[in-house]
Every structure is written in C-alpha cells, then in structure tokens.
Amino acid sequence: MERKPKKDPKDMRHGYTTGACATAVSKAALLALITKEEQETSTIHLPIGRDATFTIEKCIFEENAVSCETIKDAGDDPDATHQALIVGTVSWADTPGIHLDGGIGVGRVTKPGLPVPVGEAAINPVPRKMIYSTVQGVLDEFHITRGVNVVISVPKGEEIAKKTLNGRLGILGGISILGTRGTVVPFSSSAYMASIVQAISVAKEAGCEHLVVTTGGRSEKFAMKQYPHLAEEAFIEMGDFVGFTLKHCKRLGIKQVSLVGMMGKFSKVAQGVMMVHSKSAPIDFNFLAQLAEDIGADEETIAQVLEANTASQVGEMMMEKGYDAFFHRLCEACCFSSIHHIKGGLTLSTSIYSMQGQLLGRADDIASIDEVDWDRG
C-alpha cells in the first residue's frame, strides 16, 4: 500500500473550536426563534478578529424553543471532538438576561481549580463571552429586552469525553466547550499546555503538595504503582513540555515534584533539554558516554555508547552489563538540569522505567545542584 505523503504544517487546514460552534448554533437558534424562519448558516465574529460562517445542519422548532445543530470541523487537527454534533437550544426566559447552561454531553465541573466554578457547565470563559456577546448582539438588533435561555448540548459528548482528561480534572458527564481563538491550529501545542495548567491548578486546589509528572500514559501507569498513596489528581501527563510544567508547578507553589518517564526523553532532560519532542534536539551520546565513564564503565562499553543509535539502546546495554549505577546517575542529572532550568524552588525526584515497566533507576528528594557531580556550565 502506498503511503500518503505527510502534509506540510503550513498547508494544513485549520478548524473551529467547540466554543465557536456553540456560539454559531446559539445565534442561529435565537434568530430562528425571533423570525420564525429556518436558518441554513450562521456567521459569527471570532476572537482572532475575523468572521466565520457555519453550516446549520438542522433547525428544529418546538413549542417554546428552537434548536440548531452544526457539525464541528477541527480541520487537520486530530481532535477528539472532530465531527461532533454541537446543538444550541434557545427559549424565552421568565427573567431578564441571558441564562447559559450545558445540556446532554456537556460536562459539569465538580472540582475547584478550573476557570469555571464548581457546579456550573464546563463552558470556558472565552466561549461564554462569545455566546453572551453574540446573543446580546442579536437581541439588540431586534430591540428585544426580554431574557433568553441558551443550552448547549453535545449528544455524544459523554462518550467523547472518555478520550480526554476531563474525568481527571473533575469534569463529569461530557466534554468541555473550549477555545480562546475560535479556530483550531493543527497539532497546536497551546491546547496541550492549557490542559497541563488546568491539571496543576486542580491538583493544587485538591490539596496535593506532591505532584507526579509523566511523559505519557504508559509512564503514568508505572508512576501510579510507584506512588499508590497519592490522589489521582496528583498525576499529570506533561507530554514533551518538561520545562513548562515544572515552571508552572513552581509558580503555583507546589513544593515537591516527581518526574517519571523512559530513557529516550529523560536522556534529553538530563542533558538540559526541557522540550523533549523527538525533533527538539538530538540525544547527546557524548553526554551519555561521560555518565558511563563516571560510574566506572569499561572502555569497550563507553565506545559502544558513543556508537549507539538511540538512548533506549544505551539503556539496554547498561542493563545487560549490570551497570545499575548509570541509571541512578542519569536520574540525578535529570533533577540537576531541571533545578538549573527553573532556578530552584522545587524538591525533585526522577524515576526511569523500561518500556516493559521495569524500574531502571531513581533519584529522590533533590532540592539543590551538586556542583561536584554536575557541571553543565
């Protein structure tokens, strides 16, 4: 089978956020309620300063309400909510003002630390502002002063939410209505970074004083076994954003952080690379060879490290030859580099696992740099 060529990032198609979709269907439903006319499209103004037009798939008239539907298009971004049906239902209210809530498939906040208060629908601040201002604009246009109810629903939202971190964050019953730009940038790091910030905030509000940050789902499973006494909120997937995560932990006053991951990414952290995407920086095999020399590895092994293709290969080599001290040394270097990067303020631990879940090495409770054992300039 012929493999499709990868798209250049600049050629990737942008999409729209759930917040933009929710705003579009709210406007369409209100217009239909006022004019008694079915809406086929809905044009809204996005936070990034331009307009966008959405196709209204259905416009359903009920006795006292109108529901409009659109299908979310996330463009070329692998978003969990791509192709989700977003529904806005608008009805007249008995009291003045705009009353916004979430219906089926929109989660409800159950833990403090998020930008939405506990008990409210998980419709984030920017989408709320978009919906309020757009709905008010329509009311002003038609010189209407009576109140309206706006309910946003996502029929398959509860199922979609299982693919997200909502449950960990205490958002139950469905997805969050998100977006700060109105558009989705394919493979954007901003959304992931925002989820890290939210997770740390929730952990802080839950009273977690010790956080465990991991590079992915597999390392998180290993971490949960290593730290069974910690609450679920204490475990945060940081992905490739090591430096960003640690700086935010420090900013929020977290005192103790444990890093849990594997050889490849943590070899980069040890050498001072704090954004560990595969394309961020190459593995420094000279650095790994120096660590091997420091723990007394023989010359043949050191030479093999210099000729290795991957950090995992180096790890396997050290395991086979019984150089367990190498992994402890590598964990120490991760702590030292991290402390150097954030300019202190955290007590750090690091654990490195094999892909199969074997604990290769760990260094615990390091709060300052040992200048004798670590010299990175």
Short mmCIF file of C-alpha atoms in Angstrom, two decimals:
data_model
loop_
_atom_site.label_atom_id
_atom_site.label_comp_id
_atom_site.label_asym_id
_atom_site.label_seq_id
_atom_site.Cartn_x
_atom_site.Cartn_y
_atom_site.Cartn_z
CA MET A 1 0.00 0.00 0.00
CA GLU A 2 1.36 3.39 -1.00
CA ARG A 3 1.86 5.69 1.96
CA LYS A 4 0.30 9.13 1.69
CA PRO A 5 2.83 11.97 1.80
CA LYS A 6 2.73 13.98 5.02
CA LYS A 7 1.30 17.46 4.75
CA ASP A 8 3.50 20.43 5.41
CA PRO A 9 2.22 22.16 8.61
CA LYS A 10 1.67 25.42 6.70
CA ASP A 11 -0.62 23.58 4.26
CA MET A 12 -2.76 22.03 6.99
CA ARG A 13 -6.38 23.09 7.21
CA HIS A 14 -7.45 24.99 10.32
CA GLY A 15 -10.73 24.12 12.02
CA TYR A 16 -13.06 25.63 14.59
CA THR A 17 -13.34 25.21 18.35
CA THR A 18 -16.34 23.83 20.21
CA GLY A 19 -16.77 27.35 21.60
CA ALA A 20 -17.11 28.82 18.11
CA CYS A 21 -19.57 26.10 17.10
CA ALA A 22 -21.63 26.66 20.26
CA THR A 23 -21.76 30.38 19.54
CA ALA A 24 -22.87 29.80 15.95
CA VAL A 25 -25.74 27.47 16.87
CA SER A 26 -26.84 29.79 19.70
CA LYS A 27 -27.08 32.70 17.27
CA ALA A 28 -28.92 30.63 14.67
CA ALA A 29 -31.41 29.30 17.21
CA LEU A 30 -32.15 32.78 18.56
CA LEU A 31 -32.63 34.21 15.06
CA ALA A 32 -34.99 31.35 14.24
CA LEU A 33 -36.89 31.91 17.48
CA ILE A 34 -37.32 35.61 16.69
CA THR A 35 -38.03 35.45 12.95
CA LYS A 36 -39.77 32.03 12.81
CA GLU A 37 -37.51 31.33 9.82
CA GLU A 38 -35.28 28.27 9.45
CA GLN A 39 -31.56 29.16 9.47
CA GLU A 40 -29.21 27.47 6.99
CA THR A 41 -25.99 29.24 8.03
CA SER A 42 -24.70 31.26 10.95
CA THR A 43 -21.94 33.86 10.77
CA ILE A 44 -20.13 34.90 13.94
CA HIS A 45 -17.14 37.05 14.84
CA LEU A 46 -14.16 35.10 16.20
CA PRO A 47 -11.76 36.22 18.97
CA ILE A 48 -8.92 36.31 16.41
CA GLY A 49 -10.71 39.22 14.70
CA ARG A 50 -12.37 37.67 11.66
CA ASP A 51 -15.78 36.27 10.80
CA ALA A 52 -16.62 32.62 10.17
CA THR A 53 -19.75 31.08 8.67
CA PHE A 54 -21.07 27.74 9.91
CA THR A 55 -23.50 25.38 8.17
CA ILE A 56 -26.62 24.70 10.21
CA GLU A 57 -27.43 21.02 9.69
CA LYS A 58 -30.85 21.14 11.33
CA CYS A 59 -33.18 23.82 12.66
CA ILE A 60 -35.85 22.26 14.88
CA PHE A 61 -38.86 24.28 16.03
CA GLU A 62 -40.55 23.25 19.26
CA GLU A 63 -43.49 24.86 21.03
CA ASN A 64 -41.43 27.40 23.01
CA ALA A 65 -37.88 26.82 21.78
CA VAL A 66 -35.67 26.36 18.73
CA SER A 67 -32.67 24.01 18.43
CA CYS A 68 -29.97 24.42 15.80
CA GLU A 69 -27.21 21.93 15.04
CA THR A 70 -23.79 22.10 13.42
CA ILE A 71 -21.01 19.56 13.00
CA LYS A 72 -17.64 20.58 14.40
CA ASP A 73 -14.85 20.65 11.84
CA ALA A 74 -11.42 20.54 13.51
CA GLY A 75 -9.59 20.80 10.19
CA ASP A 76 -6.47 18.67 10.02
CA ASP A 77 -6.08 18.56 13.80
CA PRO A 78 -6.56 15.09 15.39
CA ASP A 79 -9.09 16.50 17.86
CA ALA A 80 -11.33 14.18 19.90
CA THR A 81 -14.30 16.44 19.14
CA HIS A 82 -13.81 16.45 15.35
CA GLN A 83 -17.18 15.78 13.65
CA ALA A 84 -19.06 16.10 16.95
CA LEU A 85 -22.62 17.37 16.71
CA ILE A 86 -22.99 20.66 18.63
CA VAL A 87 -26.54 21.76 19.48
CA GLY A 88 -27.80 25.12 20.71
CA THR A 89 -31.31 25.40 22.13
CA VAL A 90 -32.79 28.85 22.78
CA SER A 91 -36.05 29.73 24.52
CA TRP A 92 -37.54 32.82 26.12
CA ALA A 93 -36.84 33.20 29.83
CA ASP A 94 -39.16 34.39 32.58
CA THR A 95 -36.42 36.63 33.98
CA PRO A 96 -34.24 39.25 32.24
CA GLY A 97 -30.75 38.47 30.97
CA ILE A 98 -29.02 35.64 29.15
CA HIS A 99 -29.10 32.34 31.05
CA LEU A 100 -26.45 29.95 29.71
CA ASP A 101 -26.19 26.29 30.68
CA GLY A 102 -24.98 22.94 29.42
CA GLY A 103 -27.27 20.12 28.37
CA ILE A 104 -26.64 16.49 27.44
CA GLY A 105 -22.98 15.75 26.72
CA VAL A 106 -21.56 18.94 28.19
CA GLY A 107 -19.62 18.19 31.36
CA ARG A 108 -20.20 19.76 34.73
CA VAL A 109 -17.37 20.99 36.96
CA THR A 110 -17.03 19.08 40.24
CA LYS A 111 -13.56 20.13 41.41
CA PRO A 112 -12.12 23.58 42.15
CA GLY A 113 -9.11 24.90 40.26
CA LEU A 114 -10.72 25.28 36.84
CA PRO A 115 -11.69 28.61 35.25
CA VAL A 116 -15.36 27.66 35.72
CA PRO A 117 -16.87 27.47 39.24
CA VAL A 118 -17.86 24.12 40.74
CA GLY A 119 -21.41 23.13 39.81
CA GLU A 120 -21.51 25.01 36.51
CA ALA A 121 -21.43 23.62 32.99
CA ALA A 122 -17.92 23.23 31.60
CA ILE A 123 -18.20 26.14 29.17
CA ASN A 124 -14.92 28.01 29.44
CA PRO A 125 -14.67 31.81 29.87
CA VAL A 126 -13.92 32.78 26.25
CA PRO A 127 -16.76 30.66 24.75
CA ARG A 128 -19.09 32.06 27.44
CA LYS A 129 -18.11 35.59 26.46
CA MET A 130 -18.57 34.77 22.76
CA ILE A 131 -22.05 33.33 23.35
CA TYR A 132 -23.15 36.16 25.64
CA SER A 133 -21.94 38.94 23.32
CA THR A 134 -23.31 37.28 20.16
CA VAL A 135 -26.72 36.59 21.69
CA GLN A 136 -26.87 40.12 23.11
CA GLY A 137 -25.98 41.50 19.69
CA VAL A 138 -28.97 39.71 18.13
CA LEU A 139 -31.29 40.92 20.91
CA ASP A 140 -30.07 44.49 20.42
CA GLU A 141 -30.51 44.25 16.65
CA PHE A 142 -34.18 43.36 17.10
CA HIS A 143 -34.66 45.75 20.06
CA ILE A 144 -35.63 42.87 22.36
CA THR A 145 -35.25 43.31 26.10
CA ARG A 146 -36.71 40.05 27.41
CA GLY A 147 -34.47 37.28 28.78
CA VAL A 148 -33.41 34.13 26.94
CA ASN A 149 -32.28 30.65 27.95
CA VAL A 150 -29.36 29.17 25.98
CA VAL A 151 -28.50 25.49 26.42
CA ILE A 152 -25.50 23.91 24.66
CA SER A 153 -25.60 20.14 24.13
CA VAL A 154 -23.30 17.56 22.55
CA PRO A 155 -25.30 14.33 22.08
CA LYS A 156 -22.22 12.07 22.07
CA GLY A 157 -20.26 14.25 24.47
CA GLU A 158 -20.09 11.75 27.32
CA GLU A 159 -18.60 9.13 25.01
CA ILE A 160 -16.14 11.62 23.50
CA ALA A 161 -15.06 12.76 26.99
CA LYS A 162 -13.62 9.30 27.67
CA LYS A 163 -10.85 10.20 25.20
CA THR A 164 -9.95 13.33 27.16
CA LEU A 165 -8.62 14.20 30.62
CA ASN A 166 -11.97 15.60 31.75
CA GLY A 167 -12.61 12.88 34.31
CA ARG A 168 -9.23 13.51 35.95
CA LEU A 169 -9.99 17.23 36.07
CA GLY A 170 -13.34 16.63 37.71
CA ILE A 171 -15.44 17.49 34.65
CA LEU A 172 -18.14 14.82 34.61
CA GLY A 173 -20.89 13.93 32.16
CA GLY A 174 -19.36 15.15 28.93
CA ILE A 175 -16.88 17.38 27.14
CA SER A 176 -15.83 20.95 27.81
CA ILE A 177 -16.78 23.80 25.48
CA LEU A 178 -13.37 25.30 24.79
CA GLY A 179 -11.36 27.70 22.68
CA THR A 180 -9.61 31.02 23.06
CA ARG A 181 -9.10 31.85 19.36
CA GLY A 182 -12.23 30.39 17.81
CA THR A 183 -10.05 28.40 15.42
CA VAL A 184 -8.11 25.17 15.87
CA VAL A 185 -4.49 25.21 14.70
CA PRO A 186 -3.44 21.68 13.61
CA PHE A 187 -1.12 19.99 16.09
CA SER A 188 -1.01 23.15 18.20
CA SER A 189 0.87 22.86 21.47
CA SER A 190 -1.20 25.61 23.10
CA ALA A 191 -4.18 23.33 23.80
CA TYR A 192 -1.97 20.70 25.43
CA MET A 193 -0.18 23.31 27.51
CA ALA A 194 -3.53 24.71 28.62
CA SER A 195 -4.57 21.24 29.80
CA ILE A 196 -1.36 20.97 31.83
CA VAL A 197 -2.06 24.31 33.51
CA GLN A 198 -5.62 23.21 34.34
CA ALA A 199 -4.42 19.87 35.73
CA ILE A 200 -1.87 21.54 38.02
CA SER A 201 -4.49 24.05 39.20
CA VAL A 202 -6.97 21.27 40.01
CA ALA A 203 -4.27 19.34 41.90
CA LYS A 204 -3.35 22.44 43.87
CA GLU A 205 -6.98 23.14 44.80
CA ALA A 206 -7.41 19.47 45.79
CA GLY A 207 -4.63 19.92 48.35
CA CYS A 208 -1.93 17.96 46.52
CA GLU A 209 1.51 19.00 47.77
CA HIS A 210 3.41 16.35 45.81
CA LEU A 211 2.80 16.07 42.04
CA VAL A 212 3.99 13.31 39.72
CA VAL A 213 4.53 14.43 36.13
CA THR A 214 4.90 11.88 33.36
CA THR A 215 5.67 11.91 29.65
CA GLY A 216 2.66 9.80 28.67
CA GLY A 217 0.00 7.28 29.57
CA ARG A 218 2.33 4.32 29.89
CA SER A 219 4.75 6.06 32.24
CA GLU A 220 1.77 7.35 34.23
CA LYS A 221 0.64 3.76 34.87
CA PHE A 222 4.12 2.95 36.18
CA ALA A 223 4.07 6.10 38.30
CA MET A 224 0.72 5.23 39.89
CA LYS A 225 2.13 1.90 41.02
CA GLN A 226 5.22 3.64 42.41
CA TYR A 227 3.19 6.27 44.28
CA PRO A 228 -0.05 4.44 45.26
CA HIS A 229 -0.64 6.75 48.24
CA LEU A 230 -1.12 9.86 46.08
CA ALA A 231 -4.52 11.07 44.89
CA GLU A 232 -5.43 10.70 41.22
CA GLU A 233 -5.26 14.48 40.76
CA ALA A 234 -1.56 14.41 41.66
CA PHE A 235 -0.65 12.61 38.41
CA ILE A 236 -0.22 14.90 35.41
CA GLU A 237 0.75 14.00 31.85
CA MET A 238 3.17 16.70 30.74
CA GLY A 239 4.00 15.13 27.36
CA ASP A 240 7.06 16.84 25.93
CA PHE A 241 6.67 20.04 27.98
CA VAL A 242 9.02 19.32 30.88
CA GLY A 243 10.32 22.84 31.48
CA PHE A 244 6.90 24.46 31.04
CA THR A 245 5.32 22.03 33.51
CA LEU A 246 7.99 22.45 36.17
CA LYS A 247 7.89 26.24 35.90
CA HIS A 248 4.13 26.24 36.33
CA CYS A 249 4.39 23.90 39.33
CA LYS A 250 6.81 26.37 40.90
CA ARG A 251 4.58 29.32 40.00
CA LEU A 252 1.63 27.74 41.80
CA GLY A 253 3.67 26.97 44.90
CA ILE A 254 3.97 23.20 44.52
CA LYS A 255 6.96 22.12 46.60
CA GLN A 256 7.61 18.51 45.58
CA VAL A 257 7.54 17.07 42.06
CA SER A 258 8.49 13.61 40.80
CA LEU A 259 9.40 13.06 37.16
CA VAL A 260 8.58 9.61 35.76
CA GLY A 261 9.48 8.55 32.23
CA MET A 262 11.73 6.48 30.00
CA MET A 263 15.24 6.57 28.61
CA GLY A 264 14.66 8.47 25.39
CA LYS A 265 13.02 11.65 26.67
CA PHE A 266 14.78 11.66 30.05
CA SER A 267 18.20 11.39 28.42
CA LYS A 268 17.37 14.76 26.86
CA VAL A 269 16.21 16.21 30.17
CA ALA A 270 19.44 15.04 31.79
CA GLN A 271 21.46 16.93 29.19
CA GLY A 272 19.41 20.09 29.76
CA VAL A 273 16.75 19.88 27.04
CA MET A 274 13.39 20.83 28.55
CA MET A 275 11.18 20.39 25.48
CA VAL A 276 11.68 16.72 24.64
CA HIS A 277 9.81 16.25 21.35
CA SER A 278 11.60 13.88 19.01
CA LYS A 279 12.54 16.83 16.79
CA SER A 280 13.53 19.18 19.60
CA ALA A 281 17.15 18.11 20.00
CA PRO A 282 19.24 15.02 19.30
CA ILE A 283 20.42 12.69 22.03
CA ASP A 284 23.94 13.69 23.11
CA PHE A 285 25.76 10.34 23.15
CA ASN A 286 28.94 12.06 24.32
CA PHE A 287 26.99 13.08 27.42
CA LEU A 288 25.72 9.53 27.99
CA ALA A 289 29.23 8.17 27.45
CA GLN A 290 30.54 10.59 30.09
CA LEU A 291 27.93 9.33 32.55
CA ALA A 292 29.01 5.78 31.78
CA GLU A 293 32.62 6.72 32.41
CA ASP A 294 31.66 8.45 35.67
CA ILE A 295 30.16 5.24 37.07
CA GLY A 296 33.19 3.18 36.08
CA ALA A 297 32.05 1.51 32.85
CA ASP A 298 34.79 -0.24 30.88
CA GLU A 299 36.28 1.33 27.76
CA GLU A 300 34.51 -1.07 25.40
CA THR A 301 31.12 -0.11 26.82
CA ILE A 302 31.90 3.60 26.61
CA ALA A 303 32.88 3.15 22.97
CA GLN A 304 29.62 1.28 22.30
CA VAL A 305 27.62 4.12 23.89
CA LEU A 306 29.28 6.58 21.51
CA GLU A 307 28.26 4.40 18.55
CA ALA A 308 24.66 3.82 19.73
CA ASN A 309 21.66 4.86 17.64
CA THR A 310 19.14 5.50 20.41
CA ALA A 311 19.03 6.21 24.13
CA SER A 312 16.97 3.02 24.59
CA GLN A 313 19.82 1.06 23.05
CA VAL A 314 22.18 2.59 25.62
CA GLY A 315 19.76 1.62 28.37
CA GLU A 316 19.59 -1.98 27.19
CA MET A 317 23.39 -2.08 27.03
CA MET A 318 23.71 -0.86 30.62
CA MET A 319 21.11 -3.34 31.84
CA GLU A 320 22.88 -6.26 30.15
CA LYS A 321 26.22 -5.29 31.68
CA GLY A 322 24.80 -4.70 35.14
CA TYR A 323 25.68 -1.01 35.32
CA ASP A 324 22.70 -0.08 37.52
CA ALA A 325 24.55 2.98 38.82
CA PHE A 326 24.29 4.51 35.34
CA PHE A 327 20.53 4.92 35.69
CA HIS A 328 20.81 6.46 39.14
CA ARG A 329 23.34 8.89 37.72
CA LEU A 330 21.03 9.72 34.82
CA CYS A 331 18.13 10.36 37.21
CA GLU A 332 20.33 12.67 39.28
CA ALA A 333 21.28 14.57 36.12
CA CYS A 334 17.57 14.99 35.27
CA CYS A 335 16.98 16.54 38.69
CA PHE A 336 20.04 18.79 38.47
CA SER A 337 19.18 20.02 34.95
CA SER A 338 15.57 20.66 35.94
CA ILE A 339 16.55 22.61 39.06
CA HIS A 340 19.01 24.65 36.97
CA HIS A 341 16.28 25.38 34.39
CA ILE A 342 13.69 26.65 36.89
CA LYS A 343 16.30 28.35 39.10
CA GLY A 344 15.44 26.25 42.14
CA GLY A 345 12.37 26.28 44.32
CA LEU A 346 11.29 22.65 43.96
CA THR A 347 12.32 19.37 45.53
CA LEU A 348 12.61 16.92 42.64
CA SER A 349 12.74 13.16 42.20
CA THR A 350 13.22 11.24 38.95
CA SER A 351 12.41 7.63 38.06
CA ILE A 352 13.29 5.98 34.75
CA TYR A 353 11.44 2.88 33.55
CA SER A 354 11.90 0.46 30.69
CA MET A 355 9.11 0.10 28.12
CA GLN A 356 8.09 -3.10 29.91
CA GLY A 357 7.69 -1.32 33.24
CA GLN A 358 10.95 -2.26 34.95
CA LEU A 359 12.26 0.46 37.26
CA LEU A 360 15.79 1.10 35.96
CA GLY A 361 16.84 3.83 38.35
CA ARG A 362 15.68 6.62 40.60
CA ALA A 363 16.96 9.65 42.47
CA ASP A 364 14.83 11.07 45.26
CA ASP A 365 14.29 14.40 47.01
CA ILE A 366 16.93 16.55 45.34
CA ALA A 367 16.50 20.25 46.09
CA SER A 368 19.86 21.68 45.03
CA ILE A 369 22.55 21.05 42.45
CA ASP A 370 25.61 19.04 43.42
CA GLU A 371 28.23 21.04 41.54
CA VAL A 372 30.81 18.28 42.01
CA ASP A 373 28.70 15.69 40.21
CA TRP A 374 27.03 18.06 37.73
CA ASP A 375 28.78 20.65 35.62
CA ARG A 376 26.69 22.00 32.77
CA GLY A 377 28.12 25.50 32.72
#
